[in-house]
Amino acid sequence: MKKILIGIATTLALAAPLAAFALGQLTSPIDIKNARRGQVIEERLILNNSDDRQLELALSGQGDIAGWATFFLPGDRGTPVTSVSVGAKSNLEAWVKLTVPDDARNGTYRGTIQVSQAVASTTAPQVGAMVALSTSRQVTIVVTDKEEIAFTAQVIPVVFDVRPGDPLGIKLLYRNQGNVQIRPQARVVVKQDAEIAGADARVVGETIFPY
């Protein structure tokens, strides 16, 4: 009888950690250097649910960044959320906004983006045991007084072959890797003929974004 009880205890000890593999973040650590006071940092989160059931997940910032983090979904960046639902065997995109406090001192701040859920355990229902599903993403932010400007822009056509009479659609892709907020204005010039870079090419369109 004692052997049977020991065998059950060993099975529970080995089986319980397997639940942690149902939840994950498909993203790398957040490492921000030369952040300035008042700076807003936005990072994309990919939440992975490999379980056979939908998961209700709580989102939070822990450690030094506990009060810095707010979360939102891509379709509604103006509405903060504290929890999300991820369907069975699927991924969900979310975003975290980290706001460096105006009174933050120079230094290194460390914390985690925590995604967690508590579900009732099926291994020991008689004692009301809980199995916690949790995953964290490391965050390191170095706050300094140094101003850093690192900005790039790309112009990409929506389609490369435009038929006569059809509108020309373009995408403007901005990437701000500095620690200064930038409000870009783009001047787009469209030229005719294959020699686009040539000085003699005829300008057929010109606009400025934003209007």
Short mmCIF file of C-alpha atoms in Angstrom, two decimals:
data_model
loop_
_atom_site.label_atom_id
_atom_site.label_comp_id
_atom_site.label_asym_id
_atom_site.label_seq_id
_atom_site.Cartn_x
_atom_site.Cartn_y
_atom_site.Cartn_z
CA MET A 1 0.00 0.00 0.00
CA LYS A 2 2.83 2.35 0.78
CA LYS A 3 4.33 1.69 -2.65
CA ILE A 4 1.07 2.65 -4.33
CA LEU A 5 0.90 5.97 -2.47
CA ILE A 6 4.50 6.78 -3.33
CA GLY A 7 3.80 5.99 -6.97
CA ILE A 8 0.85 8.39 -7.07
CA ALA A 9 2.86 11.18 -5.44
CA THR A 10 5.65 10.72 -7.98
CA THR A 11 3.18 10.89 -10.87
CA LEU A 12 1.72 14.14 -9.58
CA ALA A 13 5.12 15.70 -9.13
CA LEU A 14 6.11 14.84 -12.68
CA ALA A 15 2.80 15.72 -14.31
CA ALA A 16 2.15 19.13 -12.71
CA PRO A 17 4.97 21.07 -14.48
CA LEU A 18 3.61 19.99 -17.88
CA ALA A 19 0.76 22.52 -17.52
CA ALA A 20 3.27 25.37 -17.79
CA PHE A 21 3.94 24.50 -21.44
CA ALA A 22 0.35 25.50 -22.39
CA LEU A 23 1.22 29.21 -22.11
CA GLY A 24 4.09 31.17 -23.62
CA GLN A 25 5.31 34.48 -25.08
CA LEU A 26 6.83 34.32 -28.55
CA THR A 27 8.91 37.45 -28.04
CA SER A 28 12.45 38.33 -26.95
CA PRO A 29 13.42 40.31 -23.81
CA ILE A 30 12.83 44.07 -23.86
CA ASP A 31 16.16 45.89 -23.55
CA ILE A 32 15.97 49.70 -23.80
CA LYS A 33 19.09 51.85 -23.48
CA ASN A 34 19.19 55.64 -23.08
CA ALA A 35 15.52 56.06 -22.17
CA ARG A 36 14.48 59.54 -21.11
CA ARG A 37 12.08 60.65 -18.41
CA GLY A 38 8.55 60.85 -19.80
CA GLN A 39 9.41 58.64 -22.79
CA VAL A 40 6.75 56.20 -23.98
CA ILE A 41 7.99 52.82 -25.23
CA GLU A 42 5.66 50.46 -27.10
CA GLU A 43 6.48 46.79 -27.58
CA ARG A 44 4.57 44.02 -29.34
CA LEU A 45 3.54 40.89 -27.43
CA ILE A 46 2.69 37.53 -29.00
CA LEU A 47 0.84 35.31 -26.52
CA ASN A 48 0.78 31.59 -27.33
CA ASN A 49 -1.82 29.15 -26.03
CA SER A 50 -0.97 25.54 -26.91
CA ASP A 51 -3.74 24.16 -24.69
CA ASP A 52 -6.95 22.54 -25.95
CA ARG A 53 -9.11 25.17 -24.24
CA GLN A 54 -9.45 28.93 -24.26
CA LEU A 55 -7.38 30.74 -21.64
CA GLU A 56 -8.24 33.94 -19.78
CA LEU A 57 -4.94 35.68 -19.11
CA ALA A 58 -4.05 38.53 -16.76
CA LEU A 59 -1.41 41.06 -17.90
CA SER A 60 0.80 43.00 -15.51
CA GLY A 61 4.17 44.65 -15.04
CA GLN A 62 6.35 43.42 -12.17
CA GLY A 63 9.48 44.65 -10.44
CA ASP A 64 10.82 48.16 -11.06
CA ILE A 65 8.38 48.70 -13.95
CA ALA A 66 5.26 47.71 -12.01
CA GLY A 67 3.64 51.12 -12.42
CA TRP A 68 4.99 51.83 -15.89
CA ALA A 69 3.11 49.22 -17.98
CA THR A 70 -0.30 49.47 -19.63
CA PHE A 71 -1.64 46.98 -22.17
CA PHE A 72 -3.93 47.24 -25.18
CA LEU A 73 -5.04 45.30 -28.25
CA PRO A 74 -4.03 46.28 -31.82
CA GLY A 75 -7.55 47.29 -32.86
CA ASP A 76 -8.09 49.70 -29.96
CA ARG A 77 -4.94 51.32 -28.67
CA GLY A 78 -6.90 53.93 -26.77
CA THR A 79 -8.49 51.45 -24.38
CA PRO A 80 -6.16 49.84 -21.80
CA VAL A 81 -6.81 46.21 -20.86
CA THR A 82 -5.69 44.13 -17.90
CA SER A 83 -6.72 40.73 -19.27
CA VAL A 84 -7.24 39.00 -22.62
CA SER A 85 -8.74 35.77 -23.97
CA VAL A 86 -6.60 33.49 -26.14
CA GLY A 87 -8.35 30.74 -28.09
CA ALA A 88 -7.31 27.11 -27.94
CA LYS A 89 -4.09 26.35 -29.83
CA SER A 90 -3.70 29.88 -31.12
CA ASN A 91 -1.70 33.08 -30.76
CA LEU A 92 -2.89 36.55 -29.79
CA GLU A 93 -1.17 39.87 -30.50
CA ALA A 94 -1.18 42.52 -27.82
CA TRP A 95 0.91 45.60 -27.04
CA VAL A 96 2.49 46.96 -23.89
CA LYS A 97 3.13 50.66 -23.37
CA LEU A 98 5.92 51.46 -20.91
CA THR A 99 5.88 55.07 -19.69
CA VAL A 100 9.05 56.23 -17.93
CA PRO A 101 7.99 58.41 -14.96
CA ASP A 102 8.92 62.09 -15.10
CA ASP A 103 10.65 61.78 -11.72
CA ALA A 104 12.63 58.59 -12.52
CA ARG A 105 16.29 58.88 -11.55
CA ASN A 106 19.10 57.93 -13.89
CA GLY A 107 19.85 54.24 -13.57
CA THR A 108 18.90 50.74 -14.63
CA TYR A 109 15.36 49.49 -13.99
CA ARG A 110 14.54 45.79 -14.22
CA GLY A 111 11.26 43.95 -14.20
CA THR A 112 9.05 41.57 -16.17
CA ILE A 113 5.93 41.55 -18.27
CA GLN A 114 3.86 38.89 -16.54
CA VAL A 115 1.13 36.86 -18.25
CA SER A 116 -0.64 34.50 -15.88
CA GLN A 117 -3.74 32.45 -15.15
CA ALA A 118 -4.89 30.16 -12.33
CA VAL A 119 -6.98 27.11 -13.22
CA ALA A 120 -8.47 24.35 -11.10
CA SER A 121 -6.27 21.27 -10.98
CA THR A 122 -7.75 18.00 -12.21
CA THR A 123 -5.15 15.96 -10.35
CA ALA A 124 -6.33 16.71 -6.82
CA PRO A 125 -9.89 18.14 -6.84
CA GLN A 126 -10.63 16.94 -3.32
CA VAL A 127 -8.25 19.45 -1.75
CA GLY A 128 -9.01 22.35 -4.10
CA ALA A 129 -5.47 22.51 -5.48
CA MET A 130 -4.62 25.14 -8.08
CA VAL A 131 -2.12 24.93 -10.95
CA ALA A 132 -0.78 28.38 -11.88
CA LEU A 133 0.00 29.01 -15.55
CA SER A 134 2.44 31.88 -15.86
CA THR A 135 5.06 33.21 -18.25
CA SER A 136 7.24 36.29 -17.98
CA ARG A 137 9.26 38.49 -20.35
CA GLN A 138 12.33 40.23 -18.99
CA VAL A 139 12.47 44.03 -19.21
CA THR A 140 15.57 46.20 -18.71
CA ILE A 141 15.33 49.99 -19.14
CA VAL A 142 18.31 52.30 -18.66
CA VAL A 143 17.20 55.88 -17.92
CA THR A 144 19.66 58.65 -18.86
CA ASP A 145 19.72 62.35 -19.77
CA LYS A 146 21.28 61.61 -23.19
CA GLU A 147 19.20 62.53 -26.25
CA GLU A 148 19.45 59.97 -29.04
CA ILE A 149 17.89 60.41 -32.50
CA ALA A 150 17.68 57.27 -34.66
CA PHE A 151 14.87 57.39 -37.21
CA THR A 152 14.30 55.74 -40.60
CA ALA A 153 11.47 55.89 -43.15
CA GLN A 154 10.46 53.70 -46.08
CA VAL A 155 8.00 54.21 -48.92
CA ILE A 156 6.50 51.01 -50.34
CA PRO A 157 3.82 50.76 -53.05
CA VAL A 158 0.76 48.69 -52.19
CA VAL A 159 1.05 47.07 -55.65
CA PHE A 160 3.99 47.35 -58.04
CA ASP A 161 2.00 47.15 -61.30
CA VAL A 162 -0.58 49.95 -61.57
CA ARG A 163 -2.97 49.88 -64.51
CA PRO A 164 -3.93 53.11 -66.30
CA GLY A 165 -6.67 54.90 -64.41
CA ASP A 166 -6.07 53.03 -61.14
CA PRO A 167 -4.95 54.91 -58.02
CA LEU A 168 -1.39 54.48 -56.76
CA GLY A 169 -1.41 53.25 -53.17
CA ILE A 170 1.67 53.59 -51.00
CA LYS A 171 2.68 52.71 -47.45
CA LEU A 172 4.89 54.86 -45.24
CA LEU A 173 6.83 52.77 -42.73
CA TYR A 174 8.46 54.67 -39.86
CA ARG A 175 10.91 53.19 -37.35
CA ASN A 176 11.95 55.27 -34.35
CA GLN A 177 14.80 53.60 -32.47
CA GLY A 178 15.83 56.71 -30.57
CA ASN A 179 14.59 58.06 -27.27
CA VAL A 180 13.00 61.24 -28.64
CA GLN A 181 9.36 61.36 -29.77
CA ILE A 182 9.16 62.24 -33.48
CA ARG A 183 6.20 63.44 -35.57
CA PRO A 184 7.37 62.82 -39.14
CA GLN A 185 6.30 64.70 -42.26
CA ALA A 186 6.98 62.98 -45.59
CA ARG A 187 7.20 64.57 -49.04
CA VAL A 188 6.48 61.97 -51.71
CA VAL A 189 7.39 62.66 -55.36
CA VAL A 190 6.28 60.26 -58.12
CA LYS A 191 8.25 60.32 -61.37
CA GLN A 192 7.51 58.76 -64.74
CA ASP A 193 9.65 56.37 -66.85
CA ALA A 194 12.11 53.71 -65.80
CA GLU A 195 14.94 56.12 -64.97
CA ILE A 196 13.31 57.23 -61.74
CA ALA A 197 16.54 58.60 -60.30
CA GLY A 198 17.29 60.69 -63.39
CA ALA A 199 17.03 64.46 -63.15
CA ASP A 200 15.12 64.61 -66.44
CA ALA A 201 12.30 62.28 -65.31
CA ARG A 202 8.91 63.97 -65.45
CA VAL A 203 7.16 64.54 -62.10
CA VAL A 204 3.61 63.19 -62.33
CA GLY A 205 2.56 63.54 -58.71
CA GLU A 206 3.61 65.10 -55.44
CA THR A 207 2.10 65.19 -51.95
CA ILE A 208 3.02 65.77 -48.33
CA PHE A 209 2.00 63.54 -45.40
CA PRO A 210 0.30 64.31 -43.10
CA TYR A 211 -1.96 66.69 -45.03
#
